[in-house]
Short mmCIF file of C-alpha atoms and ligand atoms in Angstrom, two decimals:
data_model
loop_
_atom_site.label_atom_id
_atom_site.label_comp_id
_atom_site.label_asym_id
_atom_site.label_seq_id
_atom_site.Cartn_x
_atom_site.Cartn_y
_atom_site.Cartn_z
CA MET A 59 -61.23 -38.88 -75.17
CA ILE A 60 -63.19 -35.85 -74.00
CA ILE A 61 -64.68 -37.57 -70.97
CA ALA A 62 -61.18 -38.57 -69.82
CA HIS A 63 -60.50 -34.86 -69.10
CA GLY A 64 -62.69 -34.99 -65.99
CA PRO A 65 -64.44 -35.24 -63.62
CA TRP A 66 -63.72 -32.01 -61.82
CA PRO A 67 -62.88 -31.26 -59.05
CA PRO A 68 -60.84 -34.40 -58.44
CA ALA A 69 -61.29 -36.49 -55.28
CA PRO A 70 -58.96 -35.46 -52.41
CA ASP A 71 -55.58 -37.14 -52.77
CA PRO A 72 -53.55 -36.70 -49.54
CA ASP A 73 -49.76 -36.53 -49.84
CA ILE A 74 -48.49 -39.62 -48.02
CA SER A 75 -45.00 -38.16 -47.80
CA ASN A 76 -46.35 -35.26 -45.67
CA ARG A 77 -47.90 -36.12 -42.31
CA PHE A 78 -49.51 -32.65 -42.19
CA SER A 79 -51.37 -33.13 -45.47
CA GLY A 80 -55.05 -32.37 -44.77
CA ASP A 81 -54.37 -31.22 -41.19
CA ASP A 82 -56.40 -28.05 -40.44
CA ASP A 83 -53.87 -26.48 -38.07
CA ALA A 84 -51.02 -27.06 -40.54
CA ILE A 85 -53.12 -25.65 -43.41
CA ARG A 86 -53.81 -22.45 -41.41
CA PHE A 87 -50.11 -22.20 -40.45
CA GLY A 88 -49.05 -22.76 -44.06
CA ARG A 89 -51.41 -20.08 -45.33
CA ALA A 90 -50.05 -17.57 -42.80
CA LEU A 91 -46.41 -18.48 -43.56
CA PHE A 92 -46.99 -18.13 -47.30
CA HIS A 93 -47.99 -14.49 -46.71
CA ASP A 94 -45.36 -13.67 -44.06
CA ALA A 95 -42.21 -11.75 -45.07
CA ARG A 96 -40.50 -12.89 -41.85
CA LEU A 97 -39.88 -16.14 -43.73
CA SER A 98 -37.22 -14.31 -45.79
CA ALA A 99 -33.78 -13.51 -44.41
CA ASP A 100 -34.17 -9.70 -44.58
CA GLY A 101 -37.95 -9.52 -44.17
CA SER A 102 -38.42 -8.17 -47.70
CA MET A 103 -40.03 -11.04 -49.55
CA GLN A 104 -42.71 -13.68 -49.09
CA CYS A 105 -44.01 -16.55 -51.20
CA ALA A 106 -46.95 -14.33 -52.15
CA THR A 107 -44.57 -11.72 -53.61
CA CYS A 108 -44.51 -13.91 -56.71
CA HIS A 109 -47.54 -16.16 -56.18
CA GLU A 110 -50.30 -13.57 -55.92
CA ALA A 111 -54.03 -14.26 -55.69
CA ARG A 112 -54.78 -11.41 -58.13
CA HIS A 113 -52.59 -13.16 -60.74
CA ALA A 114 -54.14 -16.62 -60.21
CA MET A 115 -51.23 -17.45 -57.86
CA GLY A 116 -48.57 -16.48 -60.40
CA ASP A 117 -47.15 -12.99 -60.96
CA GLY A 118 -48.29 -12.05 -64.47
CA LYS A 119 -44.67 -11.41 -65.50
CA PRO A 120 -42.70 -13.26 -68.19
CA ARG A 121 -39.98 -14.20 -65.70
CA ALA A 122 -40.03 -14.01 -61.91
CA LEU A 123 -38.52 -10.99 -60.20
CA GLY A 124 -36.62 -12.06 -57.09
CA ARG A 125 -33.51 -10.26 -55.92
CA ARG A 126 -32.71 -10.28 -59.66
CA GLU A 127 -34.79 -11.37 -62.63
CA LEU A 128 -34.85 -15.17 -62.65
CA ASP A 129 -34.68 -17.27 -65.83
CA ARG A 130 -38.09 -18.87 -65.50
CA ASN A 131 -41.75 -17.98 -65.45
CA THR A 132 -43.63 -18.24 -62.13
CA PRO A 133 -46.17 -21.07 -62.34
CA ALA A 134 -49.70 -20.35 -61.13
CA LEU A 135 -50.08 -22.53 -58.03
CA ALA A 136 -53.22 -24.66 -58.22
CA ASN A 137 -54.26 -28.30 -58.47
CA LEU A 138 -50.95 -29.42 -56.97
CA SER A 139 -52.01 -32.54 -55.11
CA GLY A 140 -51.54 -35.89 -56.79
CA ARG A 141 -48.79 -34.61 -59.08
CA ARG A 142 -45.67 -36.68 -59.68
CA TRP A 143 -43.26 -33.81 -60.34
CA PHE A 144 -42.86 -30.17 -59.36
CA GLY A 145 -40.95 -27.31 -60.98
CA TRP A 146 -40.61 -26.75 -64.73
CA ASP A 147 -37.76 -29.26 -64.73
CA GLY A 148 -39.30 -31.68 -62.21
CA ARG A 149 -36.57 -31.20 -59.64
CA SER A 150 -38.85 -32.36 -56.79
CA ASP A 151 -41.11 -35.35 -56.45
CA ASN A 152 -43.25 -33.86 -53.70
CA LEU A 153 -44.72 -30.47 -52.83
CA TRP A 154 -42.89 -29.81 -49.55
CA ALA A 155 -39.50 -30.46 -51.17
CA GLN A 156 -40.43 -28.01 -53.94
CA SER A 157 -41.38 -25.45 -51.25
CA ILE A 158 -37.88 -25.65 -49.73
CA HIS A 159 -36.18 -24.31 -52.90
CA PRO A 160 -37.46 -20.69 -52.70
CA ILE A 161 -36.72 -20.55 -48.96
CA LEU A 162 -33.05 -21.38 -49.56
CA ASN A 163 -32.53 -19.71 -52.96
CA PRO A 164 -30.25 -16.65 -52.47
CA ASP A 165 -32.30 -14.84 -55.15
CA GLU A 166 -35.58 -15.52 -53.33
CA LEU A 167 -36.13 -15.79 -49.55
CA ALA A 168 -32.36 -16.26 -49.06
CA GLN A 169 -32.42 -18.21 -45.81
CA ASP A 170 -30.31 -21.15 -44.72
CA GLU A 171 -31.67 -23.76 -42.37
CA ASN A 172 -29.96 -22.19 -39.33
CA SER A 173 -31.20 -18.66 -39.99
CA LEU A 174 -34.70 -19.96 -40.66
CA ALA A 175 -34.82 -22.02 -37.45
CA ARG A 176 -33.53 -19.01 -35.47
CA ARG A 177 -36.28 -16.84 -36.97
CA ILE A 178 -39.01 -19.33 -36.02
CA ILE A 179 -37.62 -19.59 -32.46
CA GLU A 180 -37.28 -15.80 -32.03
CA GLU A 181 -40.74 -14.83 -33.27
CA ALA A 182 -43.01 -15.86 -30.39
CA ASP A 183 -46.18 -16.30 -32.46
CA LEU A 184 -44.41 -18.48 -35.04
CA ALA A 185 -42.77 -20.60 -32.33
CA ARG A 186 -46.14 -21.09 -30.61
CA THR A 187 -47.93 -22.13 -33.80
CA TYR A 188 -45.03 -24.41 -34.74
CA LEU A 189 -45.49 -26.18 -31.38
CA GLU A 190 -49.26 -26.46 -31.91
CA VAL A 191 -48.83 -27.99 -35.37
CA THR A 192 -45.85 -30.29 -34.85
CA GLY A 193 -46.18 -31.06 -31.13
CA ARG A 194 -42.57 -29.96 -30.63
CA SER A 195 -40.85 -26.71 -29.71
CA PRO A 196 -38.62 -25.42 -32.53
CA VAL A 197 -35.85 -25.15 -29.91
CA ASP A 198 -35.80 -28.94 -29.59
CA ASP A 199 -35.80 -29.73 -33.33
CA PRO A 200 -32.59 -29.72 -35.40
CA PRO A 201 -32.67 -26.74 -37.86
CA ARG A 202 -33.13 -28.99 -40.86
CA GLU A 203 -36.19 -30.58 -39.22
CA VAL A 204 -37.62 -27.07 -38.64
CA LEU A 205 -37.09 -26.27 -42.33
CA VAL A 206 -38.86 -29.47 -43.39
CA ASN A 207 -41.80 -28.89 -41.04
CA ILE A 208 -42.24 -25.31 -42.27
CA ALA A 209 -42.18 -26.58 -45.88
CA LYS A 210 -44.69 -29.35 -45.04
CA SER A 211 -47.07 -26.77 -43.55
CA LEU A 212 -46.69 -24.56 -46.63
CA ALA A 213 -47.45 -27.61 -48.77
CA ALA A 214 -50.54 -28.52 -46.72
CA TRP A 215 -52.02 -25.12 -47.55
CA GLN A 216 -50.97 -25.08 -51.20
CA GLU A 217 -52.70 -28.43 -51.71
CA THR A 218 -56.02 -26.74 -50.94
CA LEU A 219 -55.73 -24.43 -53.99
CA VAL A 220 -58.06 -25.97 -56.55
CA THR A 221 -59.39 -24.20 -59.63
CA PRO A 222 -63.19 -24.05 -59.93
CA ARG A 223 -65.42 -25.89 -62.36
CA THR A 224 -65.62 -24.39 -65.81
CA ALA A 225 -67.79 -24.35 -68.92
CA PHE A 226 -65.77 -27.27 -70.27
CA ASP A 227 -66.60 -29.33 -67.14
CA ARG A 228 -70.32 -28.74 -67.62
CA PHE A 229 -70.05 -29.85 -71.23
CA ARG A 230 -67.93 -32.87 -70.31
CA ASP A 231 -70.30 -34.02 -67.55
CA ALA A 232 -73.30 -33.63 -69.84
CA LEU A 233 -71.52 -35.68 -72.49
CA ALA A 234 -70.77 -38.41 -69.94
CA GLU A 235 -74.51 -38.58 -69.17
CA ASP A 236 -75.49 -38.44 -72.83
CA ARG A 237 -76.94 -34.94 -72.44
CA ASP A 238 -75.97 -31.68 -74.07
CA VAL A 239 -75.52 -28.13 -72.81
CA PRO A 240 -76.80 -24.99 -74.57
CA ASP A 241 -74.49 -23.13 -76.95
CA ASN A 242 -74.34 -20.18 -74.56
CA VAL A 243 -72.58 -22.48 -72.04
CA PHE A 244 -70.23 -24.16 -74.53
CA SER A 245 -70.17 -22.41 -77.88
CA ARG A 246 -70.07 -23.95 -81.35
CA SER A 247 -66.60 -22.46 -81.79
CA ALA A 248 -65.37 -24.05 -78.52
CA ARG A 249 -66.77 -27.41 -79.66
CA ARG A 250 -64.81 -27.21 -82.90
CA GLY A 251 -61.73 -26.16 -80.91
CA LEU A 252 -62.13 -29.14 -78.59
CA LYS A 253 -62.35 -31.42 -81.59
CA LEU A 254 -59.04 -30.01 -82.81
CA PHE A 255 -57.55 -30.35 -79.32
CA VAL A 256 -58.25 -34.08 -79.00
CA GLY A 257 -58.05 -34.71 -82.75
CA GLU A 258 -55.74 -33.49 -85.46
CA GLY A 259 -54.17 -30.82 -83.21
CA ARG A 260 -52.87 -33.70 -81.05
CA CYS A 261 -52.77 -31.44 -77.99
CA SER A 262 -54.16 -34.13 -75.70
CA LEU A 263 -51.20 -36.40 -76.39
CA CYS A 264 -49.50 -34.30 -73.71
CA HIS A 265 -52.24 -32.13 -72.15
CA PHE A 266 -54.29 -35.11 -71.02
CA GLY A 267 -56.56 -36.02 -68.10
CA PRO A 268 -58.56 -33.93 -65.61
CA ASN A 269 -55.58 -31.61 -65.08
CA PHE A 270 -54.72 -31.37 -68.81
CA SER A 271 -51.18 -32.63 -68.19
CA ASN A 272 -49.66 -36.08 -68.53
CA ASP A 273 -47.17 -35.03 -65.80
CA GLU A 274 -44.28 -35.81 -68.14
CA PHE A 275 -41.55 -33.75 -69.84
CA HIS A 276 -41.52 -32.72 -73.47
CA HIS A 277 -39.94 -30.28 -75.86
CA ALA A 278 -42.75 -28.05 -77.11
CA GLY A 279 -40.65 -26.08 -79.58
CA VAL A 280 -39.76 -23.32 -77.11
CA PRO A 281 -36.09 -22.33 -77.57
CA HIS A 282 -34.19 -23.10 -74.41
CA PHE A 283 -31.61 -20.33 -74.56
CA THR A 284 -31.81 -17.90 -71.68
CA ARG A 285 -31.46 -14.14 -72.26
CA ASN A 286 -27.76 -14.12 -71.40
CA GLY A 287 -27.11 -16.73 -74.07
CA SER A 288 -26.63 -19.74 -71.83
CA VAL A 289 -28.81 -22.83 -72.16
CA ASP A 290 -31.59 -23.84 -69.76
CA PRO A 291 -30.99 -27.58 -69.44
CA GLY A 292 -34.66 -28.23 -68.52
CA ARG A 293 -35.41 -31.80 -67.48
CA HIS A 294 -31.77 -32.83 -67.91
CA GLY A 295 -30.79 -30.46 -65.09
CA GLY A 296 -33.93 -31.29 -63.09
CA ILE A 297 -33.01 -34.97 -62.85
CA GLY A 298 -29.57 -34.03 -61.54
CA LYS A 299 -31.07 -31.75 -58.87
CA TYR A 300 -33.63 -34.36 -57.95
CA ARG A 301 -30.96 -37.03 -57.43
CA ALA A 302 -28.85 -34.71 -55.29
CA SER A 303 -31.77 -33.72 -53.02
CA PRO A 304 -32.13 -35.20 -49.51
CA TYR A 305 -35.86 -34.31 -49.63
CA ARG A 306 -37.11 -37.02 -51.96
CA ARG A 307 -40.05 -39.33 -51.23
CA THR A 308 -37.47 -42.05 -50.61
CA GLY A 309 -35.43 -39.89 -48.22
CA LYS A 310 -35.40 -39.84 -44.44
CA PHE A 311 -37.47 -36.64 -44.18
CA SER A 312 -40.39 -38.20 -46.02
CA ASP A 313 -43.28 -39.60 -43.94
CA GLU A 314 -44.06 -42.22 -46.58
CA ASP A 315 -43.54 -45.89 -45.74
CA PRO A 316 -40.50 -47.39 -47.49
CA GLU A 317 -42.59 -49.92 -49.38
CA SER A 318 -44.68 -47.37 -51.27
CA ALA A 319 -41.68 -45.01 -51.59
CA ALA A 320 -39.91 -47.80 -53.43
CA ARG A 321 -42.60 -47.50 -56.11
CA ALA A 322 -42.18 -43.71 -56.44
CA PRO A 323 -41.64 -42.61 -60.08
CA GLY A 324 -38.26 -41.12 -59.16
CA ASN A 325 -36.80 -44.59 -58.72
CA PHE A 326 -37.37 -45.32 -62.38
CA VAL A 327 -36.03 -42.13 -63.92
CA VAL A 328 -33.38 -42.58 -66.58
CA ARG A 329 -31.56 -39.50 -67.87
CA SER A 330 -30.90 -39.21 -71.59
CA HIS A 331 -29.56 -36.61 -74.00
CA ASP A 332 -33.13 -35.96 -75.16
CA ASP A 333 -33.97 -34.49 -71.75
CA TRP A 334 -32.16 -31.28 -72.75
CA GLY A 335 -34.76 -28.59 -73.31
CA ARG A 336 -37.65 -30.68 -72.09
CA PHE A 337 -40.01 -29.11 -69.58
CA ARG A 338 -42.94 -30.36 -67.56
CA VAL A 339 -46.22 -30.29 -69.47
CA PRO A 340 -48.16 -27.53 -67.69
CA SER A 341 -51.80 -27.90 -66.72
CA LEU A 342 -54.16 -25.90 -68.91
CA ARG A 343 -56.75 -25.38 -66.17
CA ASN A 344 -57.25 -21.66 -65.57
CA VAL A 345 -55.01 -20.97 -68.57
CA ALA A 346 -56.78 -17.75 -69.62
CA ALA A 347 -55.74 -16.24 -66.25
CA THR A 348 -52.07 -17.29 -66.25
CA ALA A 349 -50.38 -15.40 -69.12
CA PRO A 350 -47.61 -15.06 -70.12
CA TYR A 351 -46.82 -18.66 -71.00
CA MET A 352 -44.05 -21.26 -71.23
CA HIS A 353 -41.10 -21.91 -68.90
CA ASP A 354 -39.47 -18.62 -69.93
CA GLY A 355 -42.64 -16.57 -70.31
CA SER A 356 -41.78 -16.02 -73.96
CA VAL A 357 -45.32 -16.43 -75.34
CA ALA A 358 -47.47 -13.43 -74.42
CA ASP A 359 -51.09 -14.53 -74.74
CA LEU A 360 -53.44 -17.28 -75.93
CA PRO A 361 -53.58 -16.17 -79.60
CA ALA A 362 -49.76 -16.32 -79.55
CA VAL A 363 -49.85 -19.85 -78.05
CA VAL A 364 -52.14 -21.00 -80.84
CA ARG A 365 -49.84 -19.37 -83.42
CA HIS A 366 -46.85 -21.08 -81.78
CA TYR A 367 -48.36 -24.54 -82.29
CA ASP A 368 -49.83 -23.62 -85.66
CA GLU A 369 -46.46 -22.61 -87.09
CA ILE A 370 -44.15 -24.68 -84.91
CA ASN A 371 -40.51 -24.54 -85.93
CA MET A 372 -39.38 -28.14 -86.45
CA ASN A 373 -35.70 -27.07 -86.60
CA LEU A 374 -35.79 -26.58 -82.83
CA PHE A 375 -36.15 -30.28 -82.08
CA HIS A 376 -33.25 -32.64 -81.57
CA GLU A 377 -32.29 -34.28 -84.83
CA ASP A 378 -32.38 -37.69 -83.25
CA GLY A 379 -35.47 -37.18 -81.11
CA GLU A 380 -38.86 -37.88 -82.62
CA SER A 381 -41.42 -35.14 -82.16
CA LEU A 382 -45.11 -35.46 -81.46
CA LEU A 383 -45.60 -31.97 -82.80
CA ARG A 384 -45.86 -30.66 -86.35
CA PRO A 385 -47.20 -27.40 -87.79
CA LEU A 386 -51.00 -27.44 -87.83
CA GLY A 387 -51.60 -25.08 -90.72
CA LEU A 388 -54.97 -23.85 -89.39
CA ASP A 389 -57.06 -21.16 -91.03
CA ALA A 390 -58.32 -18.11 -89.10
CA THR A 391 -61.46 -19.96 -87.96
CA GLY A 392 -59.44 -22.93 -86.73
CA ARG A 393 -57.15 -20.68 -84.72
CA ALA A 394 -60.11 -18.80 -83.21
CA ASP A 395 -61.81 -22.13 -82.38
CA LEU A 396 -58.78 -23.52 -80.58
CA GLU A 397 -58.47 -20.33 -78.57
CA ALA A 398 -62.21 -20.36 -77.77
CA PHE A 399 -61.86 -23.88 -76.42
CA LEU A 400 -58.80 -23.00 -74.29
CA ARG A 401 -60.85 -20.16 -72.74
CA THR A 402 -63.50 -22.64 -71.54
CA LEU A 403 -60.90 -24.13 -69.15
CA THR A 404 -61.04 -21.06 -66.90
CA GLY A 405 -63.70 -20.39 -64.27
CA ASP A 406 -64.01 -17.79 -61.54
CA PRO A 407 -60.76 -16.55 -59.97
CA VAL A 408 -59.03 -18.85 -57.46
CA THR A 409 -59.70 -17.39 -54.03
CA ALA A 410 -56.51 -17.50 -52.04
CA THR A 411 -56.51 -14.38 -49.90
CA PRO A 412 -54.87 -14.76 -46.49
C1 HEC B 776 -39.09 -14.55 -56.71
C2 HEC B 776 -40.37 -15.13 -57.04
C3 HEC B 776 -40.80 -16.36 -56.26
C4 HEC B 776 -40.95 -16.50 -54.90
C5 HEC B 776 -40.64 -15.47 -53.82
C6 HEC B 776 -41.47 -17.82 -54.68
N1 HEC B 776 -41.65 -18.46 -55.88
FE1 HEC B 776 -42.44 -20.30 -56.13
N2 HEC B 776 -41.87 -20.26 -58.06
C7 HEC B 776 -41.25 -19.22 -58.70
C8 HEC B 776 -40.71 -19.65 -59.97
C9 HEC B 776 -39.97 -18.81 -61.00
C10 HEC B 776 -41.01 -21.03 -60.07
C11 HEC B 776 -40.58 -22.00 -61.19
C12 HEC B 776 -39.26 -22.57 -60.72
C13 HEC B 776 -38.66 -23.57 -61.67
O1 HEC B 776 -39.35 -24.50 -62.07
O2 HEC B 776 -37.48 -23.42 -62.01
C14 HEC B 776 -41.75 -21.38 -58.86
C15 HEC B 776 -42.27 -22.64 -58.61
C16 HEC B 776 -42.98 -22.98 -57.47
C17 HEC B 776 -43.67 -24.23 -57.27
C18 HEC B 776 -43.80 -25.37 -58.29
C19 HEC B 776 -45.08 -25.20 -59.06
C20 HEC B 776 -45.27 -26.20 -60.17
O3 HEC B 776 -46.29 -26.09 -60.87
O4 HEC B 776 -44.43 -27.10 -60.36
C21 HEC B 776 -44.18 -24.20 -56.00
C22 HEC B 776 -45.00 -25.27 -55.33
C23 HEC B 776 -43.79 -22.93 -55.42
N3 HEC B 776 -43.09 -22.21 -56.36
C24 HEC B 776 -44.08 -22.55 -54.12
C25 HEC B 776 -43.48 -21.43 -53.51
C26 HEC B 776 -43.42 -21.22 -52.08
C27 HEC B 776 -44.04 -22.13 -51.03
C28 HEC B 776 -42.74 -20.05 -51.88
C29 HEC B 776 -42.32 -19.43 -50.56
C30 HEC B 776 -41.56 -20.27 -49.64
C31 HEC B 776 -42.39 -19.54 -53.20
N4 HEC B 776 -42.84 -20.42 -54.16
C32 HEC B 776 -41.73 -18.34 -53.43
C33 HEC B 776 -41.17 -17.92 -58.21
C34 HEC B 776 -41.23 -17.62 -56.86
C1 HEC B 777 -45.39 -33.05 -77.12
C2 HEC B 777 -46.24 -32.66 -76.01
C3 HEC B 777 -47.16 -31.47 -76.22
C4 HEC B 777 -48.15 -31.32 -77.17
C5 HEC B 777 -48.55 -32.31 -78.25
C6 HEC B 777 -48.77 -30.04 -76.91
N1 HEC B 777 -48.18 -29.43 -75.85
FE1 HEC B 777 -48.67 -27.63 -75.06
N2 HEC B 777 -47.06 -27.74 -73.82
C7 HEC B 777 -46.18 -28.79 -73.73
C8 HEC B 777 -45.05 -28.42 -72.93
C9 HEC B 777 -43.86 -29.30 -72.55
C10 HEC B 777 -45.26 -27.07 -72.56
C11 HEC B 777 -44.26 -26.20 -71.79
C12 HEC B 777 -43.14 -25.86 -72.77
C13 HEC B 777 -42.08 -24.94 -72.24
O1 HEC B 777 -42.35 -24.17 -71.30
O2 HEC B 777 -40.96 -24.95 -72.78
C14 HEC B 777 -46.55 -26.69 -73.13
C15 HEC B 777 -47.15 -25.44 -72.95
C16 HEC B 777 -48.43 -25.12 -73.39
C17 HEC B 777 -49.17 -23.95 -73.01
C18 HEC B 777 -48.68 -22.87 -72.03
C19 HEC B 777 -49.14 -23.20 -70.62
C20 HEC B 777 -48.46 -22.39 -69.55
O3 HEC B 777 -49.01 -22.32 -68.45
O4 HEC B 777 -47.37 -21.83 -69.78
C21 HEC B 777 -50.36 -23.98 -73.65
C22 HEC B 777 -51.51 -22.97 -73.53
C23 HEC B 777 -50.37 -25.18 -74.46
N3 HEC B 777 -49.19 -25.85 -74.27
C24 HEC B 777 -51.40 -25.57 -75.29
C25 HEC B 777 -51.28 -26.60 -76.22
C26 HEC B 777 -52.17 -26.79 -77.34
C27 HEC B 777 -53.37 -25.93 -77.67
C28 HEC B 777 -51.70 -27.89 -78.04
C29 HEC B 777 -52.21 -28.48 -79.33
C30 HEC B 777 -52.19 -27.58 -80.47
C31 HEC B 777 -50.53 -28.37 -77.32
N4 HEC B 777 -50.31 -27.56 -76.24
C32 HEC B 777 -49.80 -29.49 -77.68
C33 HEC B 777 -46.33 -30.03 -74.33
C34 HEC B 777 -47.19 -30.27 -75.40
#
């Protein structure tokens, strides 16, 4: 069980729906665009306004602050390649499609495809780099194509954000080779916490694999009412948005061949009542650097996360849905151990400066 949470870092896994994936020019363009406020309609906001290197590519706030406070927490961007779903509700099945949402959202960069294409054409340096990366002048591309190519460049850069190796990885690799590491690398308390994590705590039922996520959607006992009293539909809404999007892996803007696109997970999605209030299982890599937690930022720090699972409120689950979770009833040592283990999943800060 423990060895299955590695090795780290994972082998490169290019995005076959994005012809710029792994392309150096596109990666440089994407990095520059991510930090360029000209990408927003009024020049006041950039991707890095919310995804900041000093906050591990999140914003350190409970909920994102766009042109108003949004309903959801800003995810820390890292380890994005190879994922099946993006967004807390899995509204996108690829990274460039996910990158289109903030460009068009009126509460974020607030562009439409026409205003964005005009901006790229008017700013000489952006138009020149666009031509270098895509081989076409933005004047000759339809606006929607410009939007997609900008998003694919942004995605090419975001794919390069990978969290570093951690104390857990050193322990895991040693275990795989039948060696051990000293206690000052991986403490006794962290070892007991890891045992809880893969054992009676049942955390690894959902937080599984090298990225500590099974890439699926679950209800983790977080209430899904928003502050104004409405309900966040979670995965139920995400499936609707996904189906309505022209930017799926099976769509005409994808660079994937139709045969492999036909096997994309999105083709097999069935929506059920149980999807209400489900959210994507987040990765736990770098977790000590990405507080506050959960889709609504409602859990402040790691001790509070451990308390949440320790005392989980079973009344929050659907009556008809079975739950993988149940209160753990840990003592103080157990809680400290679980927290100590979670802290071993964080290494040096992700370096993502422009
Ligand atoms: C106003 C703050 C804000 C800005 C600006 C912003 N984001 Fe985000 N980002 C968020 C929030 C909040 C989410 C979670 C959205 C959701 O799931 O509902 C998110 C989610 C994402 C995700 C999905 C991550 C995951 O783990 O599934 C990606 C990728 C992303 N943003 C990239 C970008 C890019 C690229 C830009 C610029 C074009 C951008 N963001 C601008 C707040 C922001
Ligand atoms: C049934 C699947 C499931 C199990 C079991 C589970 N989790 Fe989670 N976990 C989730 C989901 C889903 C979320 C996001 C919930 C939300 O935002 O509403 C989450 C969120 C988290 C977060 C916050 C991460 C972030 O970036 O916001 C941490 C930390 C965490 N879980 C740790 C644990 C630990 C420790 C255990 C074991 C005691 C555990 N989880 C068991 C599904 C699960």
